[in-house]
Amino acid sequence: MKASRHLPIASFSVPFMGYGQCAIRNLDVGTARALHLLNTGILTGAPMARLRVLKSGKKSSVLQDAAALTTQLAAGLEKIGLAMKSRTWRREGRAGLGPLQRQVLTLLRSKPGQRAQVSTVANELAIRLPTASEVIATLERKQLVRRRRDMSDGRVVMAQLTAKGNRSCTPSSRMPDRLATATEALSEPEQVILLTSLVKVIRSLQEQGEISVARMCVSCNSFRPNQHANAERPHHCDSLNIPLGDRSLRLDCHVFEPASAVQINEAWANFTGSRTA
């Protein structure tokens, strides 16, 4: 049996058309072409396609090619999101759990003490506070979640996973398996390019306000990009006190500590090599 070899890849659960194209346009042509592998190979199961470089030399042709590429990338990401959402409905719908309910359970399971403020749930899932409250109330009726007032501040409502809720959301930890298996069709260098491309796309969406919280290395207070001379592991994580390479970047880290806007911008400039001396 072939050994599993893949990098951490995030699953997209929302359509990317529209604002996704804006995010993708922020990628350079090289990384955009790498991300195009999602649409040409992973979705179709066909051999990995390589985009032909136009030989005309005409600027208009190059621009048209780039525009068509971003459209295809957005369409590919949308297809992945719809496929994952459809799979969730087919599997979890029978258990009486909708995708948003599943996301809330999974989020609570990842938190210390398996609990979080209702406002935190709303913020991290990019939903309105009344929606988060309604979903949590539904989960409480199903005895999957319990709501309690915070001992230190009675105005704050905490949602905590019950033992039954913990058992219910255990299978979700295997949700990315299909995507992880699909990415094994990529070579390791292609996987690294894809991962860094996804980091760029997600950060762009975050800047546009489409994603409120992304617990990525590049947004973390502990991330120190390009601190080491080692080309394989140039970055450093202060929280774990370990060197990191691009292949080890996390899109959803359990030790994430949000950095300030100034820190994020400075780290991003260092990460992309765009900071001037």
PDB file of C-alpha atoms in Angstrom:
ATOM      1  CA  MET A   1       0.000   0.000   0.000  1.00  0.00           C
ATOM      2  CA  LYS A   2       1.290   3.414  -0.917  1.00  0.00           C
ATOM      3  CA  ALA A   3       2.227   5.504   2.116  1.00  0.00           C
ATOM      4  CA  SER A   4       0.124   8.608   2.698  1.00  0.00           C
ATOM      5  CA  ARG A   5       1.985  11.787   1.838  1.00  0.00           C
ATOM      6  CA  HIS A   6       0.187  15.068   1.948  1.00  0.00           C
ATOM      7  CA  LEU A   7       0.252  18.531   3.474  1.00  0.00           C
ATOM      8  CA  PRO A   8      -2.522  20.099   5.575  1.00  0.00           C
ATOM      9  CA  ILE A   9      -5.111  21.421   3.123  1.00  0.00           C
ATOM     10  CA  ALA A  10      -8.180  23.408   4.196  1.00  0.00           C
ATOM     11  CA  SER A  11     -11.614  22.433   2.923  1.00  0.00           C
ATOM     12  CA  PHE A  12     -13.720  25.230   1.509  1.00  0.00           C
ATOM     13  CA  SER A  13     -17.342  25.177   2.589  1.00  0.00           C
ATOM     14  CA  VAL A  14     -18.561  28.330   0.843  1.00  0.00           C
ATOM     15  CA  PRO A  15     -18.819  29.251  -2.862  1.00  0.00           C
ATOM     16  CA  PHE A  16     -15.866  31.276  -4.104  1.00  0.00           C
ATOM     17  CA  MET A  17     -17.351  32.980  -7.145  1.00  0.00           C
ATOM     18  CA  GLY A  18     -17.186  36.778  -6.968  1.00  0.00           C
ATOM     19  CA  TYR A  19     -15.045  37.663  -3.979  1.00  0.00           C
ATOM     20  CA  GLY A  20     -12.946  34.559  -4.536  1.00  0.00           C
ATOM     21  CA  GLN A  21     -11.832  35.831  -7.921  1.00  0.00           C
ATOM     22  CA  CYS A  22     -10.668  39.058  -6.276  1.00  0.00           C
ATOM     23  CA  ALA A  23      -8.605  37.054  -3.801  1.00  0.00           C
ATOM     24  CA  ILE A  24      -7.115  34.860  -6.515  1.00  0.00           C
ATOM     25  CA  ARG A  25      -6.055  37.871  -8.572  1.00  0.00           C
ATOM     26  CA  ASN A  26      -3.647  38.731  -5.757  1.00  0.00           C
ATOM     27  CA  LEU A  27      -1.623  35.614  -6.597  1.00  0.00           C
ATOM     28  CA  ASP A  28       1.300  35.799  -8.969  1.00  0.00           C
ATOM     29  CA  VAL A  29       0.997  33.773 -12.169  1.00  0.00           C
ATOM     30  CA  GLY A  30       3.192  30.941 -10.873  1.00  0.00           C
ATOM     31  CA  THR A  31       1.186  30.292  -7.730  1.00  0.00           C
ATOM     32  CA  ALA A  32      -2.079  30.798  -9.592  1.00  0.00           C
ATOM     33  CA  ARG A  33      -1.098  28.071 -12.023  1.00  0.00           C
ATOM     34  CA  ALA A  34      -0.260  25.777  -9.128  1.00  0.00           C
ATOM     35  CA  LEU A  35      -3.659  26.434  -7.592  1.00  0.00           C
ATOM     36  CA  HIS A  36      -5.184  25.667 -10.994  1.00  0.00           C
ATOM     37  CA  LEU A  37      -4.217  22.030 -10.345  1.00  0.00           C
ATOM     38  CA  LEU A  38      -7.199  21.866  -8.012  1.00  0.00           C
ATOM     39  CA  ASN A  39      -9.523  22.395 -10.949  1.00  0.00           C
ATOM     40  CA  THR A  40      -7.663  20.387 -13.595  1.00  0.00           C
ATOM     41  CA  GLY A  41      -6.638  17.307 -11.658  1.00  0.00           C
ATOM     42  CA  ILE A  42      -8.237  16.916  -8.256  1.00  0.00           C
ATOM     43  CA  LEU A  43     -11.797  17.579  -9.382  1.00  0.00           C
ATOM     44  CA  THR A  44     -11.747  15.592 -12.606  1.00  0.00           C
ATOM     45  CA  GLY A  45      -9.390  12.796 -11.587  1.00  0.00           C
ATOM     46  CA  ALA A  46      -7.642  13.292 -14.935  1.00  0.00           C
ATOM     47  CA  PRO A  47      -3.855  13.475 -15.343  1.00  0.00           C
ATOM     48  CA  MET A  48      -2.483  16.772 -14.102  1.00  0.00           C
ATOM     49  CA  ALA A  49      -2.816  19.375 -16.824  1.00  0.00           C
ATOM     50  CA  ARG A  50      -0.226  22.015 -17.484  1.00  0.00           C
ATOM     51  CA  LEU A  51      -1.300  25.399 -18.762  1.00  0.00           C
ATOM     52  CA  ARG A  52       0.258  26.333 -22.062  1.00  0.00           C
ATOM     53  CA  VAL A  53       2.185  29.609 -21.985  1.00  0.00           C
ATOM     54  CA  LEU A  54       1.024  31.884 -24.763  1.00  0.00           C
ATOM     55  CA  LYS A  55       3.766  32.579 -27.295  1.00  0.00           C
ATOM     56  CA  SER A  56       2.181  35.603 -28.970  1.00  0.00           C
ATOM     57  CA  GLY A  57       3.894  38.092 -26.691  1.00  0.00           C
ATOM     58  CA  LYS A  58       0.865  40.347 -26.890  1.00  0.00           C
ATOM     59  CA  LYS A  59      -0.001  42.004 -23.616  1.00  0.00           C
ATOM     60  CA  SER A  60      -3.726  41.711 -24.277  1.00  0.00           C
ATOM     61  CA  SER A  61      -3.430  37.961 -24.786  1.00  0.00           C
ATOM     62  CA  VAL A  62      -1.514  37.567 -21.548  1.00  0.00           C
ATOM     63  CA  LEU A  63      -4.099  39.600 -19.654  1.00  0.00           C
ATOM     64  CA  GLN A  64      -6.948  37.606 -21.179  1.00  0.00           C
ATOM     65  CA  ASP A  65      -5.177  34.377 -20.239  1.00  0.00           C
ATOM     66  CA  ALA A  66      -4.714  35.600 -16.653  1.00  0.00           C
ATOM     67  CA  ALA A  67      -8.367  36.644 -16.418  1.00  0.00           C
ATOM     68  CA  ALA A  68      -9.506  33.257 -17.713  1.00  0.00           C
ATOM     69  CA  LEU A  69      -7.197  31.526 -15.231  1.00  0.00           C
ATOM     70  CA  THR A  70      -8.586  33.379 -12.204  1.00  0.00           C
ATOM     71  CA  THR A  71     -12.120  32.566 -13.367  1.00  0.00           C
ATOM     72  CA  GLN A  72     -11.247  28.884 -13.644  1.00  0.00           C
ATOM     73  CA  LEU A  73      -9.576  28.908 -10.238  1.00  0.00           C
ATOM     74  CA  ALA A  74     -12.631  30.482  -8.623  1.00  0.00           C
ATOM     75  CA  ALA A  75     -14.893  27.972 -10.362  1.00  0.00           C
ATOM     76  CA  GLY A  76     -12.700  25.095  -9.197  1.00  0.00           C
ATOM     77  CA  LEU A  77     -12.720  26.269  -5.589  1.00  0.00           C
ATOM     78  CA  GLU A  78     -16.473  26.713  -5.745  1.00  0.00           C
ATOM     79  CA  LYS A  79     -16.877  23.142  -6.991  1.00  0.00           C
ATOM     80  CA  ILE A  80     -14.760  21.833  -4.126  1.00  0.00           C
ATOM     81  CA  GLY A  81     -16.801  23.815  -1.611  1.00  0.00           C
ATOM     82  CA  LEU A  82     -20.092  22.590  -3.039  1.00  0.00           C
ATOM     83  CA  ALA A  83     -18.842  18.994  -3.163  1.00  0.00           C
ATOM     84  CA  MET A  84     -17.781  19.065   0.491  1.00  0.00           C
ATOM     85  CA  LYS A  85     -21.033  20.729   1.554  1.00  0.00           C
ATOM     86  CA  SER A  86     -23.071  18.174  -0.401  1.00  0.00           C
ATOM     87  CA  ARG A  87     -21.125  15.328   1.213  1.00  0.00           C
ATOM     88  CA  THR A  88     -21.807  16.799   4.633  1.00  0.00           C
ATOM     89  CA  TRP A  89     -25.536  16.994   3.927  1.00  0.00           C
ATOM     90  CA  ARG A  90     -25.654  13.409   2.677  1.00  0.00           C
ATOM     91  CA  ARG A  91     -23.789  11.991   5.661  1.00  0.00           C
ATOM     92  CA  GLU A  92     -24.745  14.246   8.543  1.00  0.00           C
ATOM     93  CA  GLY A  93     -28.294  14.997   7.420  1.00  0.00           C
ATOM     94  CA  ARG A  94     -29.247  11.437   8.245  1.00  0.00           C
ATOM     95  CA  ALA A  95     -27.953  12.004  11.777  1.00  0.00           C
ATOM     96  CA  GLY A  96     -30.115  15.110  12.122  1.00  0.00           C
ATOM     97  CA  LEU A  97     -27.206  17.565  12.008  1.00  0.00           C
ATOM     98  CA  GLY A  98     -26.844  20.324   9.439  1.00  0.00           C
ATOM     99  CA  PRO A  99     -23.463  21.635   8.215  1.00  0.00           C
ATOM    100  CA  LEU A 100     -23.590  24.724  10.441  1.00  0.00           C
ATOM    101  CA  GLN A 101     -24.461  22.649  13.502  1.00  0.00           C
ATOM    102  CA  ARG A 102     -21.545  20.366  12.672  1.00  0.00           C
ATOM    103  CA  GLN A 103     -19.220  23.370  12.343  1.00  0.00           C
ATOM    104  CA  VAL A 104     -20.256  24.679  15.757  1.00  0.00           C
ATOM    105  CA  LEU A 105     -19.629  21.292  17.386  1.00  0.00           C
ATOM    106  CA  THR A 106     -16.250  20.963  15.680  1.00  0.00           C
ATOM    107  CA  LEU A 107     -15.265  24.486  16.720  1.00  0.00           C
ATOM    108  CA  LEU A 108     -16.201  23.864  20.359  1.00  0.00           C
ATOM    109  CA  ARG A 109     -14.295  20.589  20.310  1.00  0.00           C
ATOM    110  CA  SER A 110     -11.131  22.447  19.269  1.00  0.00           C
ATOM    111  CA  LYS A 111     -11.343  24.961  22.130  1.00  0.00           C
ATOM    112  CA  PRO A 112      -9.762  24.618  25.594  1.00  0.00           C
ATOM    113  CA  GLY A 113     -12.313  22.963  27.848  1.00  0.00           C
ATOM    114  CA  GLN A 114     -14.420  22.392  24.726  1.00  0.00           C
ATOM    115  CA  ARG A 115     -16.223  25.667  25.309  1.00  0.00           C
ATOM    116  CA  ALA A 116     -16.385  29.178  23.877  1.00  0.00           C
ATOM    117  CA  GLN A 117     -18.404  32.355  24.107  1.00  0.00           C
ATOM    118  CA  VAL A 118     -21.376  32.522  21.765  1.00  0.00           C
ATOM    119  CA  SER A 119     -19.868  35.694  20.284  1.00  0.00           C
ATOM    120  CA  THR A 120     -16.634  33.795  19.589  1.00  0.00           C
ATOM    121  CA  VAL A 121     -18.563  31.101  17.729  1.00  0.00           C
ATOM    122  CA  ALA A 122     -20.266  33.771  15.616  1.00  0.00           C
ATOM    123  CA  ASN A 123     -16.995  35.545  14.915  1.00  0.00           C
ATOM    124  CA  GLU A 124     -14.947  32.484  13.983  1.00  0.00           C
ATOM    125  CA  LEU A 125     -17.649  30.992  11.756  1.00  0.00           C
ATOM    126  CA  ALA A 126     -18.391  34.383  10.160  1.00  0.00           C
ATOM    127  CA  ILE A 127     -22.095  34.260  11.025  1.00  0.00           C
ATOM    128  CA  ARG A 128     -24.390  36.718  12.782  1.00  0.00           C
ATOM    129  CA  LEU A 129     -24.707  36.539  16.562  1.00  0.00           C
ATOM    130  CA  PRO A 130     -28.470  35.748  16.450  1.00  0.00           C
ATOM    131  CA  THR A 131     -27.728  32.886  14.037  1.00  0.00           C
ATOM    132  CA  ALA A 132     -25.048  31.490  16.347  1.00  0.00           C
ATOM    133  CA  SER A 133     -27.407  31.753  19.321  1.00  0.00           C
ATOM    134  CA  GLU A 134     -30.166  29.951  17.423  1.00  0.00           C
ATOM    135  CA  VAL A 135     -27.876  27.112  16.324  1.00  0.00           C
ATOM    136  CA  ILE A 136     -26.490  26.679  19.836  1.00  0.00           C
ATOM    137  CA  ALA A 137     -30.024  26.654  21.275  1.00  0.00           C
ATOM    138  CA  THR A 138     -30.938  23.902  18.810  1.00  0.00           C
ATOM    139  CA  LEU A 139     -27.859  21.900  19.793  1.00  0.00           C
ATOM    140  CA  GLU A 140     -28.749  22.368  23.455  1.00  0.00           C
ATOM    141  CA  ARG A 141     -32.197  20.900  22.830  1.00  0.00           C
ATOM    142  CA  LYS A 142     -30.445  17.909  21.284  1.00  0.00           C
ATOM    143  CA  GLN A 143     -28.294  17.685  24.438  1.00  0.00           C
ATOM    144  CA  LEU A 144     -25.125  18.169  22.399  1.00  0.00           C
ATOM    145  CA  VAL A 145     -24.262  21.540  23.952  1.00  0.00           C
ATOM    146  CA  ARG A 146     -24.967  23.224  27.276  1.00  0.00           C
ATOM    147  CA  ARG A 147     -25.114  26.962  27.852  1.00  0.00           C
ATOM    148  CA  ARG A 148     -23.824  28.556  31.039  1.00  0.00           C
ATOM    149  CA  ARG A 149     -23.151  32.062  32.298  1.00  0.00           C
ATOM    150  CA  ASP A 150     -19.469  32.872  32.668  1.00  0.00           C
ATOM    151  CA  MET A 151     -18.509  32.717  36.350  1.00  0.00           C
ATOM    152  CA  SER A 152     -16.341  35.838  36.039  1.00  0.00           C
ATOM    153  CA  ASP A 153     -18.883  37.848  34.033  1.00  0.00           C
ATOM    154  CA  GLY A 154     -22.550  36.972  34.252  1.00  0.00           C
ATOM    155  CA  ARG A 155     -23.290  38.903  31.065  1.00  0.00           C
ATOM    156  CA  VAL A 156     -21.241  36.472  28.991  1.00  0.00           C
ATOM    157  CA  VAL A 157     -22.861  33.245  27.774  1.00  0.00           C
ATOM    158  CA  MET A 158     -20.584  30.246  27.237  1.00  0.00           C
ATOM    159  CA  ALA A 159     -21.420  27.238  25.081  1.00  0.00           C
ATOM    160  CA  GLN A 160     -19.800  23.962  26.119  1.00  0.00           C
ATOM    161  CA  LEU A 161     -19.756  20.609  24.394  1.00  0.00           C
ATOM    162  CA  THR A 162     -21.443  17.756  26.271  1.00  0.00           C
ATOM    163  CA  ALA A 163     -20.150  14.182  26.262  1.00  0.00           C
ATOM    164  CA  LYS A 164     -22.844  13.335  23.731  1.00  0.00           C
ATOM    165  CA  GLY A 165     -21.837  16.316  21.610  1.00  0.00           C
ATOM    166  CA  ASN A 166     -18.210  15.240  21.700  1.00  0.00           C
ATOM    167  CA  ARG A 167     -19.145  11.789  20.424  1.00  0.00           C
ATOM    168  CA  SER A 168     -21.325  13.304  17.719  1.00  0.00           C
ATOM    169  CA  CYS A 169     -18.588  15.460  16.235  1.00  0.00           C
ATOM    170  CA  THR A 170     -15.785  12.891  16.342  1.00  0.00           C
ATOM    171  CA  PRO A 171     -16.284  11.776  12.705  1.00  0.00           C
ATOM    172  CA  SER A 172     -15.797  15.347  11.499  1.00  0.00           C
ATOM    173  CA  SER A 173     -12.091  15.042  12.222  1.00  0.00           C
ATOM    174  CA  ARG A 174     -11.961  12.827   9.141  1.00  0.00           C
ATOM    175  CA  MET A 175     -13.712  15.356   6.899  1.00  0.00           C
ATOM    176  CA  PRO A 176     -10.547  16.472   5.071  1.00  0.00           C
ATOM    177  CA  ASP A 177      -9.572  12.879   4.221  1.00  0.00           C
ATOM    178  CA  ARG A 178     -11.073  13.006   0.736  1.00  0.00           C
ATOM    179  CA  LEU A 179      -9.259  16.242  -0.079  1.00  0.00           C
ATOM    180  CA  ALA A 180      -6.034  14.973   1.478  1.00  0.00           C
ATOM    181  CA  THR A 181      -6.198  11.842  -0.665  1.00  0.00           C
ATOM    182  CA  ALA A 182      -6.897  13.957  -3.739  1.00  0.00           C
ATOM    183  CA  THR A 183      -3.866  16.168  -3.099  1.00  0.00           C
ATOM    184  CA  GLU A 184      -1.634  13.095  -3.129  1.00  0.00           C
ATOM    185  CA  ALA A 185      -1.928  13.346  -6.922  1.00  0.00           C
ATOM    186  CA  LEU A 186       0.363  16.376  -6.602  1.00  0.00           C
ATOM    187  CA  SER A 187       4.106  16.137  -6.195  1.00  0.00           C
ATOM    188  CA  GLU A 188       5.522  17.429  -2.917  1.00  0.00           C
ATOM    189  CA  PRO A 189       6.772  20.706  -4.486  1.00  0.00           C
ATOM    190  CA  GLU A 190       3.298  21.209  -5.985  1.00  0.00           C
ATOM    191  CA  GLN A 191       1.728  20.575  -2.577  1.00  0.00           C
ATOM    192  CA  VAL A 192       3.945  23.228  -0.980  1.00  0.00           C
ATOM    193  CA  ILE A 193       3.071  25.735  -3.710  1.00  0.00           C
ATOM    194  CA  LEU A 194      -0.608  24.921  -3.293  1.00  0.00           C
ATOM    195  CA  LEU A 195      -0.443  25.386   0.479  1.00  0.00           C
ATOM    196  CA  THR A 196       1.297  28.765   0.255  1.00  0.00           C
ATOM    197  CA  SER A 197      -1.180  29.786  -2.453  1.00  0.00           C
ATOM    198  CA  LEU A 198      -4.089  28.935  -0.170  1.00  0.00           C
ATOM    199  CA  VAL A 199      -2.494  31.024   2.581  1.00  0.00           C
ATOM    200  CA  LYS A 200      -2.431  33.994   0.193  1.00  0.00           C
ATOM    201  CA  VAL A 201      -6.029  33.477  -0.924  1.00  0.00           C
ATOM    202  CA  ILE A 202      -7.341  33.131   2.634  1.00  0.00           C
ATOM    203  CA  ARG A 203      -5.424  36.206   3.801  1.00  0.00           C
ATOM    204  CA  SER A 204      -6.828  38.212   0.893  1.00  0.00           C
ATOM    205  CA  LEU A 205     -10.359  37.122   1.810  1.00  0.00           C
ATOM    206  CA  GLN A 206      -9.642  38.066   5.406  1.00  0.00           C
ATOM    207  CA  GLU A 207      -8.540  41.544   4.318  1.00  0.00           C
ATOM    208  CA  GLN A 208     -11.773  41.884   2.328  1.00  0.00           C
ATOM    209  CA  GLY A 209     -13.778  41.018   5.430  1.00  0.00           C
ATOM    210  CA  GLU A 210     -15.120  37.771   3.961  1.00  0.00           C
ATOM    211  CA  ILE A 211     -13.317  35.667   6.588  1.00  0.00           C
ATOM    212  CA  SER A 212     -13.298  37.165  10.071  1.00  0.00           C
ATOM    213  CA  VAL A 213     -10.926  34.718  11.749  1.00  0.00           C
ATOM    214  CA  ALA A 214      -8.268  32.552  10.154  1.00  0.00           C
ATOM    215  CA  ARG A 215      -5.979  30.867  12.664  1.00  0.00           C
ATOM    216  CA  MET A 216      -3.035  30.762  10.287  1.00  0.00           C
ATOM    217  CA  CYS A 217       0.656  31.036  11.034  1.00  0.00           C
ATOM    218  CA  VAL A 218       0.920  34.297   9.089  1.00  0.00           C
ATOM    219  CA  SER A 219      -1.681  35.919  11.387  1.00  0.00           C
ATOM    220  CA  CYS A 220      -0.215  34.572  14.628  1.00  0.00           C
ATOM    221  CA  ASN A 221       1.670  36.508  17.281  1.00  0.00           C
ATOM    222  CA  SER A 222       4.205  33.664  17.531  1.00  0.00           C
ATOM    223  CA  PHE A 223       5.103  33.482  13.836  1.00  0.00           C
ATOM    224  CA  ARG A 224       8.558  34.767  12.872  1.00  0.00           C
ATOM    225  CA  PRO A 225       9.083  34.459   9.104  1.00  0.00           C
ATOM    226  CA  ASN A 226      12.509  34.026   7.537  1.00  0.00           C
ATOM    227  CA  GLN A 227      14.447  33.974  10.808  1.00  0.00           C
ATOM    228  CA  HIS A 228      16.738  31.053   9.972  1.00  0.00           C
ATOM    229  CA  ALA A 229      19.340  30.514   7.277  1.00  0.00           C
ATOM    230  CA  ASN A 230      18.016  26.994   6.656  1.00  0.00           C
ATOM    231  CA  ALA A 231      16.197  27.158   3.327  1.00  0.00           C
ATOM    232  CA  GLU A 232      14.051  24.143   4.235  1.00  0.00           C
ATOM    233  CA  ARG A 233      12.890  25.651   7.546  1.00  0.00           C
ATOM    234  CA  PRO A 234      13.422  29.408   7.439  1.00  0.00           C
ATOM    235  CA  HIS A 235      10.552  30.428   9.762  1.00  0.00           C
ATOM    236  CA  HIS A 236      10.178  30.109  13.523  1.00  0.00           C
ATOM    237  CA  CYS A 237       7.237  29.488  15.879  1.00  0.00           C
ATOM    238  CA  ASP A 238       7.823  31.090  19.277  1.00  0.00           C
ATOM    239  CA  SER A 239       4.887  29.251  20.840  1.00  0.00           C
ATOM    240  CA  LEU A 240       6.245  25.798  19.994  1.00  0.00           C
ATOM    241  CA  ASN A 241       9.871  26.984  19.787  1.00  0.00           C
ATOM    242  CA  ILE A 242      10.522  25.117  16.556  1.00  0.00           C
ATOM    243  CA  PRO A 243      11.709  26.086  13.076  1.00  0.00           C
ATOM    244  CA  LEU A 244       9.108  25.852  10.316  1.00  0.00           C
ATOM    245  CA  GLY A 245       9.224  25.412   6.568  1.00  0.00           C
ATOM    246  CA  ASP A 246       6.539  26.419   4.083  1.00  0.00           C
ATOM    247  CA  ARG A 247       5.340  22.809   4.061  1.00  0.00           C
ATOM    248  CA  SER A 248       4.607  23.065   7.819  1.00  0.00           C
ATOM    249  CA  LEU A 249       2.453  26.204   7.665  1.00  0.00           C
ATOM    250  CA  ARG A 250      -0.891  25.790   9.406  1.00  0.00           C
ATOM    251  CA  LEU A 251      -4.231  27.112   8.195  1.00  0.00           C
ATOM    252  CA  ASP A 252      -5.995  26.306  11.491  1.00  0.00           C
ATOM    253  CA  CYS A 253      -3.586  26.011  14.412  1.00  0.00           C
ATOM    254  CA  HIS A 254      -4.655  24.987  17.931  1.00  0.00           C
ATOM    255  CA  VAL A 255      -2.020  27.231  19.571  1.00  0.00           C
ATOM    256  CA  PHE A 256      -2.907  30.279  17.485  1.00  0.00           C
ATOM    257  CA  GLU A 257      -2.589  33.655  19.216  1.00  0.00           C
ATOM    258  CA  PRO A 258      -3.906  36.612  17.196  1.00  0.00           C
ATOM    259  CA  ALA A 259      -1.333  39.242  16.316  1.00  0.00           C
ATOM    260  CA  SER A 260      -2.018  42.955  15.999  1.00  0.00           C
ATOM    261  CA  ALA A 261      -2.678  44.447  12.565  1.00  0.00           C
ATOM    262  CA  VAL A 262       0.788  46.021  12.574  1.00  0.00           C
ATOM    263  CA  GLN A 263       2.436  42.697  13.469  1.00  0.00           C
ATOM    264  CA  ILE A 264       0.459  40.856  10.795  1.00  0.00           C
ATOM    265  CA  ASN A 265       1.434  43.326   8.082  1.00  0.00           C
ATOM    266  CA  GLU A 266       5.089  43.257   9.093  1.00  0.00           C
ATOM    267  CA  ALA A 267       5.164  39.458   9.263  1.00  0.00           C
ATOM    268  CA  TRP A 268       3.442  39.230   5.884  1.00  0.00           C
ATOM    269  CA  ALA A 269       5.995  41.588   4.335  1.00  0.00           C
ATOM    270  CA  ASN A 270       8.810  39.438   5.741  1.00  0.00           C
ATOM    271  CA  PHE A 271       7.090  36.224   4.661  1.00  0.00           C
ATOM    272  CA  THR A 272       6.607  37.393   1.073  1.00  0.00           C
ATOM    273  CA  GLY A 273       9.971  39.153   0.961  1.00  0.00           C
ATOM    274  CA  SER A 274       8.344  42.454   0.071  1.00  0.00           C
ATOM    275  CA  ARG A 275       9.613  44.555   2.986  1.00  0.00           C
ATOM    276  CA  THR A 276      12.085  47.188   1.939  1.00  0.00           C
ATOM    277  CA  ALA A 277      15.251  47.880   3.885  1.00  0.00           C
TER     278      ALA A 277
END
